[in-house]
PDB file of C-alpha atoms in Angstrom:
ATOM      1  CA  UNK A   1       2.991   7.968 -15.235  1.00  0.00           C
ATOM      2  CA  UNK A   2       1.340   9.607 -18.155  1.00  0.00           C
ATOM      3  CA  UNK A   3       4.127  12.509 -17.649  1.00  0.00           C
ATOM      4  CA  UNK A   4       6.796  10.106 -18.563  1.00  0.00           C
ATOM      5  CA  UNK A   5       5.125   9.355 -21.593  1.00  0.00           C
ATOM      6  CA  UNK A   6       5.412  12.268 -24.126  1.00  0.00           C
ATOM      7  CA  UNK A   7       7.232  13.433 -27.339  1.00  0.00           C
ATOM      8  CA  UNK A   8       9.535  11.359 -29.532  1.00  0.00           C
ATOM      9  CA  UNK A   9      12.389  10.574 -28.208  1.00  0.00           C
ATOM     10  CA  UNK A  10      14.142   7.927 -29.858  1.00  0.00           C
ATOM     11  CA  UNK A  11      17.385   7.056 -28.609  1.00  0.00           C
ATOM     12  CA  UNK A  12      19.736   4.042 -28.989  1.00  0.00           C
ATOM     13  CA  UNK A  13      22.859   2.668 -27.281  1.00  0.00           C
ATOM     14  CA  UNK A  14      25.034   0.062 -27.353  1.00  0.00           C
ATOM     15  CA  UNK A  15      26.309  -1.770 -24.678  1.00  0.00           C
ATOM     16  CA  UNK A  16      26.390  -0.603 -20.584  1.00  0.00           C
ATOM     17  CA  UNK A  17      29.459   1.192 -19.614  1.00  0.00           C
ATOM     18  CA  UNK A  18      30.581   2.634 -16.184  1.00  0.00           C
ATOM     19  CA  UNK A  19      31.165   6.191 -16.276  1.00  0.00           C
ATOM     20  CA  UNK A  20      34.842   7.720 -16.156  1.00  0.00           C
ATOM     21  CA  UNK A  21      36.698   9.163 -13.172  1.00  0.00           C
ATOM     22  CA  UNK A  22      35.758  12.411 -14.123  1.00  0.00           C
ATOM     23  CA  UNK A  23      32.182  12.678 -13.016  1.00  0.00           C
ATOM     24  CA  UNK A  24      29.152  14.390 -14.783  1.00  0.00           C
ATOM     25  CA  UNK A  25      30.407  17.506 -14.985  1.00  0.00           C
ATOM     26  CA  UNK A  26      33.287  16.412 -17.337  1.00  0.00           C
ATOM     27  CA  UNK A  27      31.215  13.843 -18.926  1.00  0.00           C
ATOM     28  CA  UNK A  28      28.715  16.400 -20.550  1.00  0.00           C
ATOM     29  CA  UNK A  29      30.696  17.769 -23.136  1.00  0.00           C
ATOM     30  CA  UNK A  30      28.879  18.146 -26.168  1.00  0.00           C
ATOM     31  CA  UNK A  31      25.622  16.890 -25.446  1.00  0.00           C
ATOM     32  CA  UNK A  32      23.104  19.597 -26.605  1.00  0.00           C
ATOM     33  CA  UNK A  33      19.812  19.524 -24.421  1.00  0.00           C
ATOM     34  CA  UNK A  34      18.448  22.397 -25.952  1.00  0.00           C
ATOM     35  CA  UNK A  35      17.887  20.840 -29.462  1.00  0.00           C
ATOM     36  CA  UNK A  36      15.363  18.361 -28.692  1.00  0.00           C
ATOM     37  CA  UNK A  37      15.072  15.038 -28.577  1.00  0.00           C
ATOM     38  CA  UNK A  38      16.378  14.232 -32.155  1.00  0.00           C
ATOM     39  CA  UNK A  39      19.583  16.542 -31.793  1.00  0.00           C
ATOM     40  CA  UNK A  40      19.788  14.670 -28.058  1.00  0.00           C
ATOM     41  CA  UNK A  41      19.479  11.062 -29.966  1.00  0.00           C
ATOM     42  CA  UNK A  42      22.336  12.623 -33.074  1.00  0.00           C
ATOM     43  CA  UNK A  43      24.838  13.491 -30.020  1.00  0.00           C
ATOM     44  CA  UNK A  44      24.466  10.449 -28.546  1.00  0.00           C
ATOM     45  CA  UNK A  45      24.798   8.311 -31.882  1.00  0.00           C
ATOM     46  CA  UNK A  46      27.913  10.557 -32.411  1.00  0.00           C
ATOM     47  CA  UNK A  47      29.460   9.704 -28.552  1.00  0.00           C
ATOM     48  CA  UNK A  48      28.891  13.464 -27.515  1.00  0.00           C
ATOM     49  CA  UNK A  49      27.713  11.851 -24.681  1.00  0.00           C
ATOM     50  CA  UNK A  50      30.654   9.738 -23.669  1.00  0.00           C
ATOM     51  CA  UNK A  51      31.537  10.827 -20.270  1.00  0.00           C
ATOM     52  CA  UNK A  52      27.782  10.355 -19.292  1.00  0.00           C
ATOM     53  CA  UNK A  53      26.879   6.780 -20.246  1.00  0.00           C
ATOM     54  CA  UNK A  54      30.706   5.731 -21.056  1.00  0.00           C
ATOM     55  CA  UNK A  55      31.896   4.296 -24.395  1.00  0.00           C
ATOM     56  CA  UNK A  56      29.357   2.295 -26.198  1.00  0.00           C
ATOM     57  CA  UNK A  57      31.567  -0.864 -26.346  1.00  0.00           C
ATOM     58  CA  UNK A  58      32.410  -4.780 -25.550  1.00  0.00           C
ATOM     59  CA  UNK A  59      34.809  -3.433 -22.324  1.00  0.00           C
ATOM     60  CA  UNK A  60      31.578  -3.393 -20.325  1.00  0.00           C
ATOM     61  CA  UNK A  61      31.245  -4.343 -16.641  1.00  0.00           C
ATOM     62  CA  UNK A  62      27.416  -5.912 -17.034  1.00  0.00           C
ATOM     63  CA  UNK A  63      28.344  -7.182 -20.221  1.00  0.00           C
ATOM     64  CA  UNK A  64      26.327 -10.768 -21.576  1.00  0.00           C
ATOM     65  CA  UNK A  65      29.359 -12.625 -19.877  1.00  0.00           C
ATOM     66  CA  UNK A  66      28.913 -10.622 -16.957  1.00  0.00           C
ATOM     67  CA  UNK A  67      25.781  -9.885 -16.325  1.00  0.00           C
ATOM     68  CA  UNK A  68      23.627 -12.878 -17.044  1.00  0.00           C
ATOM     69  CA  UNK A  69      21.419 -15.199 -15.324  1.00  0.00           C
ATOM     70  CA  UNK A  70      23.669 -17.901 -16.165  1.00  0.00           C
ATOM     71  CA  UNK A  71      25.614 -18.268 -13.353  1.00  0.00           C
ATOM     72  CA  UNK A  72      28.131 -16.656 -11.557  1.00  0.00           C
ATOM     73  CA  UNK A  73      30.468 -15.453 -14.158  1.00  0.00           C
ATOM     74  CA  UNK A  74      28.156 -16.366 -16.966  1.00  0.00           C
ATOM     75  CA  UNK A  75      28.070 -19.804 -16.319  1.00  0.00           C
ATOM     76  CA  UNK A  76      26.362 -22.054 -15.086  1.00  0.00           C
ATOM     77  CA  UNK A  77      28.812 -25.109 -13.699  1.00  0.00           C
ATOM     78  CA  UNK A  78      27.978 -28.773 -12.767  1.00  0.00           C
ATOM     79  CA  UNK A  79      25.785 -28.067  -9.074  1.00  0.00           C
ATOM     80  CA  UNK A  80      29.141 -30.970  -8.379  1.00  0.00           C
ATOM     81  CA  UNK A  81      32.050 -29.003  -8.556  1.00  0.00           C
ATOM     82  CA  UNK A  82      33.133 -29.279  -5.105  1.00  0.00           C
ATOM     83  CA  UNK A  83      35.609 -32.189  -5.642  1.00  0.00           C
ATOM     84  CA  UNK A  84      37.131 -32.024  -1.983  1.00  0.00           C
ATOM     85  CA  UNK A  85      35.453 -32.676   1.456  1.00  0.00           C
ATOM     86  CA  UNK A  86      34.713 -28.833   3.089  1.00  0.00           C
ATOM     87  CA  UNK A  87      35.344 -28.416   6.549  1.00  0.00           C
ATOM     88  CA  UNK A  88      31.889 -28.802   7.919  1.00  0.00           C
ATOM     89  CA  UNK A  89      30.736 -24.515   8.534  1.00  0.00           C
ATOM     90  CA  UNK A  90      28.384 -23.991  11.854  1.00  0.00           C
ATOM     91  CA  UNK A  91      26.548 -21.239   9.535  1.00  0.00           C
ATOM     92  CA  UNK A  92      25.185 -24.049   7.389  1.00  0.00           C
ATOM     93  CA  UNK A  93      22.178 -26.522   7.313  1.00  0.00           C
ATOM     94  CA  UNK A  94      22.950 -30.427   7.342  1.00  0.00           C
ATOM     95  CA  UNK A  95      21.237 -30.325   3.734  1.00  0.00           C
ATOM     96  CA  UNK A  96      23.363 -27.396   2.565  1.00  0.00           C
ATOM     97  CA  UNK A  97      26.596 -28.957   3.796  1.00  0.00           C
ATOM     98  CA  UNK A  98      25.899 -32.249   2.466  1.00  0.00           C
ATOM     99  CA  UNK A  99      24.932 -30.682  -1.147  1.00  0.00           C
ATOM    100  CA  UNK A 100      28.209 -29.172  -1.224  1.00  0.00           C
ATOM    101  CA  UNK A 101      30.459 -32.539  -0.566  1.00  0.00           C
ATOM    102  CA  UNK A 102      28.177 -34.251  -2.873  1.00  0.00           C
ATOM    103  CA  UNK A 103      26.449 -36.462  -0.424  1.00  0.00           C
ATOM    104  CA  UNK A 104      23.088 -35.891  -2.080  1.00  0.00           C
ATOM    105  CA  UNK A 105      23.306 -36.265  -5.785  1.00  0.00           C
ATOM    106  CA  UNK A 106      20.097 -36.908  -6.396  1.00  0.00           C
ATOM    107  CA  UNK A 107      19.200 -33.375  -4.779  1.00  0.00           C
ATOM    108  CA  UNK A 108      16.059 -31.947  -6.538  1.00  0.00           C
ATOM    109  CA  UNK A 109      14.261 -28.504  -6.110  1.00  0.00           C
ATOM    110  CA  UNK A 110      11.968 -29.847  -3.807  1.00  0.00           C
ATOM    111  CA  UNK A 111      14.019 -31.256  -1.664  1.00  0.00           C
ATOM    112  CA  UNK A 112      14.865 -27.611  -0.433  1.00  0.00           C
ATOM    113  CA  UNK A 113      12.099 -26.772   1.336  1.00  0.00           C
ATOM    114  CA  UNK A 114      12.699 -24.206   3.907  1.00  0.00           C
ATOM    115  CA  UNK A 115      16.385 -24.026   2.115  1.00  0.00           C
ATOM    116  CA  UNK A 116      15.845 -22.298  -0.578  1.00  0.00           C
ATOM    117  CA  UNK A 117      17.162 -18.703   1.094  1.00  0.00           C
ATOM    118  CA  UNK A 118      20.151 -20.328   2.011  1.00  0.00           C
ATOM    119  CA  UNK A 119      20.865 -22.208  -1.309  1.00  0.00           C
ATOM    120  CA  UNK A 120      20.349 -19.342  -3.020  1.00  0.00           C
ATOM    121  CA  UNK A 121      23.067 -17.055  -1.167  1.00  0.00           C
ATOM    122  CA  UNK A 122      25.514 -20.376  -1.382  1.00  0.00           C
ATOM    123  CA  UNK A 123      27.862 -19.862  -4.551  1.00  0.00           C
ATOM    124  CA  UNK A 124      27.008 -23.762  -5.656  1.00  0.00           C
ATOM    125  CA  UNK A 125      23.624 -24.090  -4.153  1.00  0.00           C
ATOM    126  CA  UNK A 126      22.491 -20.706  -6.645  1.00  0.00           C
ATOM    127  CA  UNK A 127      24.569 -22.289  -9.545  1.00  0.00           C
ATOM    128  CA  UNK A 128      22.262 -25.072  -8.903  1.00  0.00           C
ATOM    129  CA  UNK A 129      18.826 -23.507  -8.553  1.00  0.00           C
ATOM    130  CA  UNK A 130      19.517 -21.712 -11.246  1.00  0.00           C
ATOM    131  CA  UNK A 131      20.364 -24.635 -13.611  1.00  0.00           C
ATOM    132  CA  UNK A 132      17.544 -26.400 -12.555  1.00  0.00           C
ATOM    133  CA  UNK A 133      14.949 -23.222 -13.015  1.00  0.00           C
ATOM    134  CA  UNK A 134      15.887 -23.712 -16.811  1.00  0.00           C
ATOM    135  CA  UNK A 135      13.765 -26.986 -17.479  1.00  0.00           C
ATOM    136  CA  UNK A 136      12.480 -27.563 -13.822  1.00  0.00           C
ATOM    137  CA  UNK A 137       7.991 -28.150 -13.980  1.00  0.00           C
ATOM    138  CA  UNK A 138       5.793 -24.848 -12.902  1.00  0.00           C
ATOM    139  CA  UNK A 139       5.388 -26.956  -9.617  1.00  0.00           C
ATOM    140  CA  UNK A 140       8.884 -26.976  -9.009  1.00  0.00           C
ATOM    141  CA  UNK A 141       9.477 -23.599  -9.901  1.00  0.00           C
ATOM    142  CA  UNK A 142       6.446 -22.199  -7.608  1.00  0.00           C
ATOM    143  CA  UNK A 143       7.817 -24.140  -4.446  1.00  0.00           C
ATOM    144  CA  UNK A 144      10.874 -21.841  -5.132  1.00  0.00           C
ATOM    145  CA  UNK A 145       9.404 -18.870  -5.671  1.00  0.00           C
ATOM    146  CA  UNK A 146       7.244 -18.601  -2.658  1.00  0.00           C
ATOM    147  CA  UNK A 147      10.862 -19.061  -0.529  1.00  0.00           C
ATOM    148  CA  UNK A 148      12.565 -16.145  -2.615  1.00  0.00           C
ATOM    149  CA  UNK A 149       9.573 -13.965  -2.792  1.00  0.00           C
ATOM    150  CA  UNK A 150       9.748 -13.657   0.639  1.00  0.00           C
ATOM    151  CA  UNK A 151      13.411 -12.953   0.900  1.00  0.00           C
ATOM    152  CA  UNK A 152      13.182 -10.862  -1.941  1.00  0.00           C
ATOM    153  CA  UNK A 153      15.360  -7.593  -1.304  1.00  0.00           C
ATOM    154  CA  UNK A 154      17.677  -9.993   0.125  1.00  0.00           C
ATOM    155  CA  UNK A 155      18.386 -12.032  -2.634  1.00  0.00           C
ATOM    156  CA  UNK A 156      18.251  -8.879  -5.030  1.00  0.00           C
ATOM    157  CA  UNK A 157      21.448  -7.184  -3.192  1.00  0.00           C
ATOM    158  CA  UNK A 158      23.412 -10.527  -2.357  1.00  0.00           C
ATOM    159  CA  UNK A 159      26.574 -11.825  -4.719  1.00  0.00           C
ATOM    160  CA  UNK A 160      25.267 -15.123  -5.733  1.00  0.00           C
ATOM    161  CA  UNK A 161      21.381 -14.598  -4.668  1.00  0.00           C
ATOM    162  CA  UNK A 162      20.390 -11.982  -7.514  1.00  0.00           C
ATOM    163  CA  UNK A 163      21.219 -14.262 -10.142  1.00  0.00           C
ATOM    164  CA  UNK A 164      18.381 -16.834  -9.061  1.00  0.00           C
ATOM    165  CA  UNK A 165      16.362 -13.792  -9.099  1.00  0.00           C
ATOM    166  CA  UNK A 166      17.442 -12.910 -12.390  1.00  0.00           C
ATOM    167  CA  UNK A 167      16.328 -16.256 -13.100  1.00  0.00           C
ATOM    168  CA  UNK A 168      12.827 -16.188 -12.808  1.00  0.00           C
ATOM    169  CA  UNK A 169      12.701 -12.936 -14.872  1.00  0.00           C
ATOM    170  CA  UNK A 170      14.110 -15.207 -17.680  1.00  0.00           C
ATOM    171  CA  UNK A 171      12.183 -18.700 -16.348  1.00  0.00           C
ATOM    172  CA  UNK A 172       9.628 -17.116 -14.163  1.00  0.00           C
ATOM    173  CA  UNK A 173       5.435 -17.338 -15.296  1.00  0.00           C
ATOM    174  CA  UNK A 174       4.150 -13.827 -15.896  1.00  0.00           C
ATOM    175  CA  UNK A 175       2.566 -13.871 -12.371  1.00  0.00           C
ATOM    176  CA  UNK A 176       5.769 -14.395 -10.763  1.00  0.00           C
ATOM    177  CA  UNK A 177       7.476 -11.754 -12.908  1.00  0.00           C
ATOM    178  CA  UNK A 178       4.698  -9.185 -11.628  1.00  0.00           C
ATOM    179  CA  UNK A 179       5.316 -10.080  -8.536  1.00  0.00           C
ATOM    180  CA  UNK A 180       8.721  -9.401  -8.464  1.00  0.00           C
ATOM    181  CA  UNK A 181       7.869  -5.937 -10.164  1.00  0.00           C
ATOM    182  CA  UNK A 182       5.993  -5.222  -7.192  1.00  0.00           C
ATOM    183  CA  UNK A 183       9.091  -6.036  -4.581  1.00  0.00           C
ATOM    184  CA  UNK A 184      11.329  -4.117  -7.302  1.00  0.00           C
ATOM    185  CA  UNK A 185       9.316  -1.045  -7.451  1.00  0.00           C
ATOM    186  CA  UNK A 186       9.384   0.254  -3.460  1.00  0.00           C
ATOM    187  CA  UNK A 187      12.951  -0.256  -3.777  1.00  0.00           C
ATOM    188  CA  UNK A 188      14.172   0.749  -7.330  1.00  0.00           C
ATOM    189  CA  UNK A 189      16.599   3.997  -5.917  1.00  0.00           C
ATOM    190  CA  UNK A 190      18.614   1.948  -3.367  1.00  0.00           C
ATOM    191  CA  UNK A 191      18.651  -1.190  -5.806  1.00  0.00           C
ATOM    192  CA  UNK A 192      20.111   0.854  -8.528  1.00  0.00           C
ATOM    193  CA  UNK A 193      22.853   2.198  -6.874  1.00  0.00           C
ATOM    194  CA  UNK A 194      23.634  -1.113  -5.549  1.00  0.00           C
ATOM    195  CA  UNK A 195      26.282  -3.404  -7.408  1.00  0.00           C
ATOM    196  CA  UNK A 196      24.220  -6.301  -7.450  1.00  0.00           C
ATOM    197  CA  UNK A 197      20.371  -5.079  -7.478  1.00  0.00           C
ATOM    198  CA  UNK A 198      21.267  -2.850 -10.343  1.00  0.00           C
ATOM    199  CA  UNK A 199      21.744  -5.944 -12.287  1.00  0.00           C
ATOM    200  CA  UNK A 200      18.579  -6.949 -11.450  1.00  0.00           C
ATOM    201  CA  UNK A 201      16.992  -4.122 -12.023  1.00  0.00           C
ATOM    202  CA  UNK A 202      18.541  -4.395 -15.756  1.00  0.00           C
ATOM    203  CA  UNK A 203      17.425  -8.239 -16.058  1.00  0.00           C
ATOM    204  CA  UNK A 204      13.832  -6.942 -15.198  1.00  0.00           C
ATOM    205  CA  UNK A 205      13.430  -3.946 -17.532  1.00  0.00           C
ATOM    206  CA  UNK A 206      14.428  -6.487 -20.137  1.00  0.00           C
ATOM    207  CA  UNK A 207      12.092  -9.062 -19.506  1.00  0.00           C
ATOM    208  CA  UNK A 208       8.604  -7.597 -18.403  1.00  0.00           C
ATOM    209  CA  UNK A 209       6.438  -5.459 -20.404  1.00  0.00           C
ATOM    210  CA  UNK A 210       5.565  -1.992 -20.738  1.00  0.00           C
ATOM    211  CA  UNK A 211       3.514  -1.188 -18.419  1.00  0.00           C
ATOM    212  CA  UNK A 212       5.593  -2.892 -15.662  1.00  0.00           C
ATOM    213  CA  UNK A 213       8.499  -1.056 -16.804  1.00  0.00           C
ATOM    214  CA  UNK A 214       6.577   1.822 -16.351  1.00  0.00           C
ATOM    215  CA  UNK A 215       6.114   0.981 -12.926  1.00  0.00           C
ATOM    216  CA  UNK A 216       9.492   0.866 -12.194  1.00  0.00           C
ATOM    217  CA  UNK A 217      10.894   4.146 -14.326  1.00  0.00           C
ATOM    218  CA  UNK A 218       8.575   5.938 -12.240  1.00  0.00           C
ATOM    219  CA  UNK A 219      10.470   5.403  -9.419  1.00  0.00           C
ATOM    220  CA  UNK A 220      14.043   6.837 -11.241  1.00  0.00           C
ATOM    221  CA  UNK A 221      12.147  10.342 -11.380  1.00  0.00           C
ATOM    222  CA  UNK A 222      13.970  13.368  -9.297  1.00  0.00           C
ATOM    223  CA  UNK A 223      17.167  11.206  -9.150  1.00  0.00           C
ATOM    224  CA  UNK A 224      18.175  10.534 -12.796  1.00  0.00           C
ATOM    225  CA  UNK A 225      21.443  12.553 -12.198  1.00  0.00           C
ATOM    226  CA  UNK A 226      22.060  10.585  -8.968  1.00  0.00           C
ATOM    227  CA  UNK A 227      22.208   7.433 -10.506  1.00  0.00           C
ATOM    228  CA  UNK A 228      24.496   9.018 -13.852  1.00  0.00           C
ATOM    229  CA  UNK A 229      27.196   9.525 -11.326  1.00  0.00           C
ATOM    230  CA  UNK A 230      27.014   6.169  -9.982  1.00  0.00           C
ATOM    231  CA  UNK A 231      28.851   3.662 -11.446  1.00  0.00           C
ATOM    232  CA  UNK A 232      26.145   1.226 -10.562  1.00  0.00           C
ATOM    233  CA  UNK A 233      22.969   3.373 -11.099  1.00  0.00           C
ATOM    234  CA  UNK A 234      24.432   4.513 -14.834  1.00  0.00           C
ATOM    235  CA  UNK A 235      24.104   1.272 -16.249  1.00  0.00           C
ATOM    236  CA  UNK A 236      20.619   1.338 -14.954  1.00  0.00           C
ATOM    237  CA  UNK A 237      19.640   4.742 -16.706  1.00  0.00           C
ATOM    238  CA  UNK A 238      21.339   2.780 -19.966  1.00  0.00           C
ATOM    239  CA  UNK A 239      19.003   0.011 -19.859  1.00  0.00           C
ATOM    240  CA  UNK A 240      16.090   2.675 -19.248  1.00  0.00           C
ATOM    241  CA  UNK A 241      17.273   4.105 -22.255  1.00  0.00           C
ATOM    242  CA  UNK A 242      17.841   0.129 -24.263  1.00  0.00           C
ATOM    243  CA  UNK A 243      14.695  -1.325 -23.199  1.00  0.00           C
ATOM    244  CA  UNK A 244      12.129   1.111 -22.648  1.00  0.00           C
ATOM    245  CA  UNK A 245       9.493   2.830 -24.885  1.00  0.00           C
ATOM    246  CA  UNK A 246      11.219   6.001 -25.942  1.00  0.00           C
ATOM    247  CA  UNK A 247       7.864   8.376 -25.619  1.00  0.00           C
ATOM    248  CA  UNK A 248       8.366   7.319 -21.894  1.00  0.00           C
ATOM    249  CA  UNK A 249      11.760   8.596 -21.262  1.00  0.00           C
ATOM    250  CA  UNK A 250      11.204  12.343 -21.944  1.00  0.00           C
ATOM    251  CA  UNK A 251      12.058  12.718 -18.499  1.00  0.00           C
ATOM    252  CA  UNK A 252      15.669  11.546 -18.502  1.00  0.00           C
ATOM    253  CA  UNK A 253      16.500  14.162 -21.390  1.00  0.00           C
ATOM    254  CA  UNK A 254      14.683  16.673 -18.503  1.00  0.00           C
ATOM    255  CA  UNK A 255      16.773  15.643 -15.793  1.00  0.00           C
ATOM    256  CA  UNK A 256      20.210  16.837 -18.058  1.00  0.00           C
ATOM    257  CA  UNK A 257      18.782  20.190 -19.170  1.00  0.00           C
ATOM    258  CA  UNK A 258      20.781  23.035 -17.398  1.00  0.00           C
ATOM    259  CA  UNK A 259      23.532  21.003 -16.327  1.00  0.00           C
TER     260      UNK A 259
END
């Protein structure tokens, strides 16, 4: 890792962007990767870089609205809001339909046991895990864990399960955030490309520490390009570039040289 780690680079950007139709290629225009790090960091203060990382600004796909922990949609709703009876579904657990036509209102996190997969992947049952994650006792929160843990990669590339991962990146103890770094890191290429673990990926490198993030940069190296081009693994390379020590990102300035 110590190769990651060397000269100044010091870059800043705003807001995650997905790149425009026109690919790498097009996107490169003006960047100079000949000048350094500094003359990198000037072109990319100046938008040189546009095409690469896409414009800098609020019109951003994993923006705070969009990609927080909060709930689907950045919020996170009543665990109640299914006002009408549901036709009973054959895919779901007794517990899990009666949750959703508000038969058990006095539902807690431990009353999930052995649920907490399928909560999780429910649009209401993850709005309500991951209201309850907010204030809910270490107990409470462990029980969860050790159900998601498990189901990890899962969780990371499903539509309503990566936000109760996010969650414990925001709510989790240190132990459970390194232990998520550990199910993040054998997976960080395919995550990063993937619409929803590249959000997760994002939520992590903003919430651990260095050396974790090291762990998990690492696993970006030989395929910083790759994710550039993808509209998924770009915002990923952004965050690398937000959240990271900048004497450990000399390699993403390598990948661009000669392109």
């Amino acid at each position: 890792m110590n190769a990651f780690c060397t000269g100044g680079l010091n870059m800043n950007s705003g807001s995650l962007t997905p790149p425009p139709p026109g690919g790498l290629r097009n996107g490169l225009g003006g960047l100079n990767f000949n000048g350094g790090a500094d003359r990198f960091n000037s072109d990319m203060r100046n938008g040189a870089g546009g095409g690469v990382f896409g414009s800098f600004g609020s019109n951003n796909l994993f923006s705070s609205n969009s990609s927080s922990s909060n709930g689907v949609g950045g919020k996170t709703p009543r665990h109640n809001s299914c006002s009408s009876i549901e036709k009973p579904s054959p895919s779901r657990s007794r517990l899990l339909e009666d949750f959703r036509n508000n038969r058990f209102p006095s539902i807690t996190l431990r009353d999930l046991s052995d649920h907490v997969v399928e909560f999780s992947q429910d649009q209401h049952g993850s709005r309500f895990i991951q209201q309850k994650l907010e204030k809910a006792p270490s107990t409470d929160k462990q029980i969860v864990f050790q159900e998601i843990l498990a189901a990890a990669y899962v969780l990371m590339t499903d539509v309503f399960g990566n936000y109760v991962i996010q969650k414990f990146f925001d709510f989790g103890s240190p132990e459970q955030k390194d232990a998520l770094v550990q199910k993040l890191r054998t997976h960080v290429q395919s995550l990063a490309l993937q619409m929803y673990g590249c959000r997760v990926i994002q939520k992590a490198l903003e919430s651990i520490n260095l050396e974790q993030q090291k762990l998990l940069i690492a696993e970006l190296e030989g395929n910083v390009l790759k994710c550039v081009k993808d509209q998924n693994g770009n915002h990923v390379v952004q965050k690398c570039i937000e959240s990271v020590e900048p004497s450990c990102l000399q390699f993403i300035i390598d990948s661009f040289k000669g392109q």
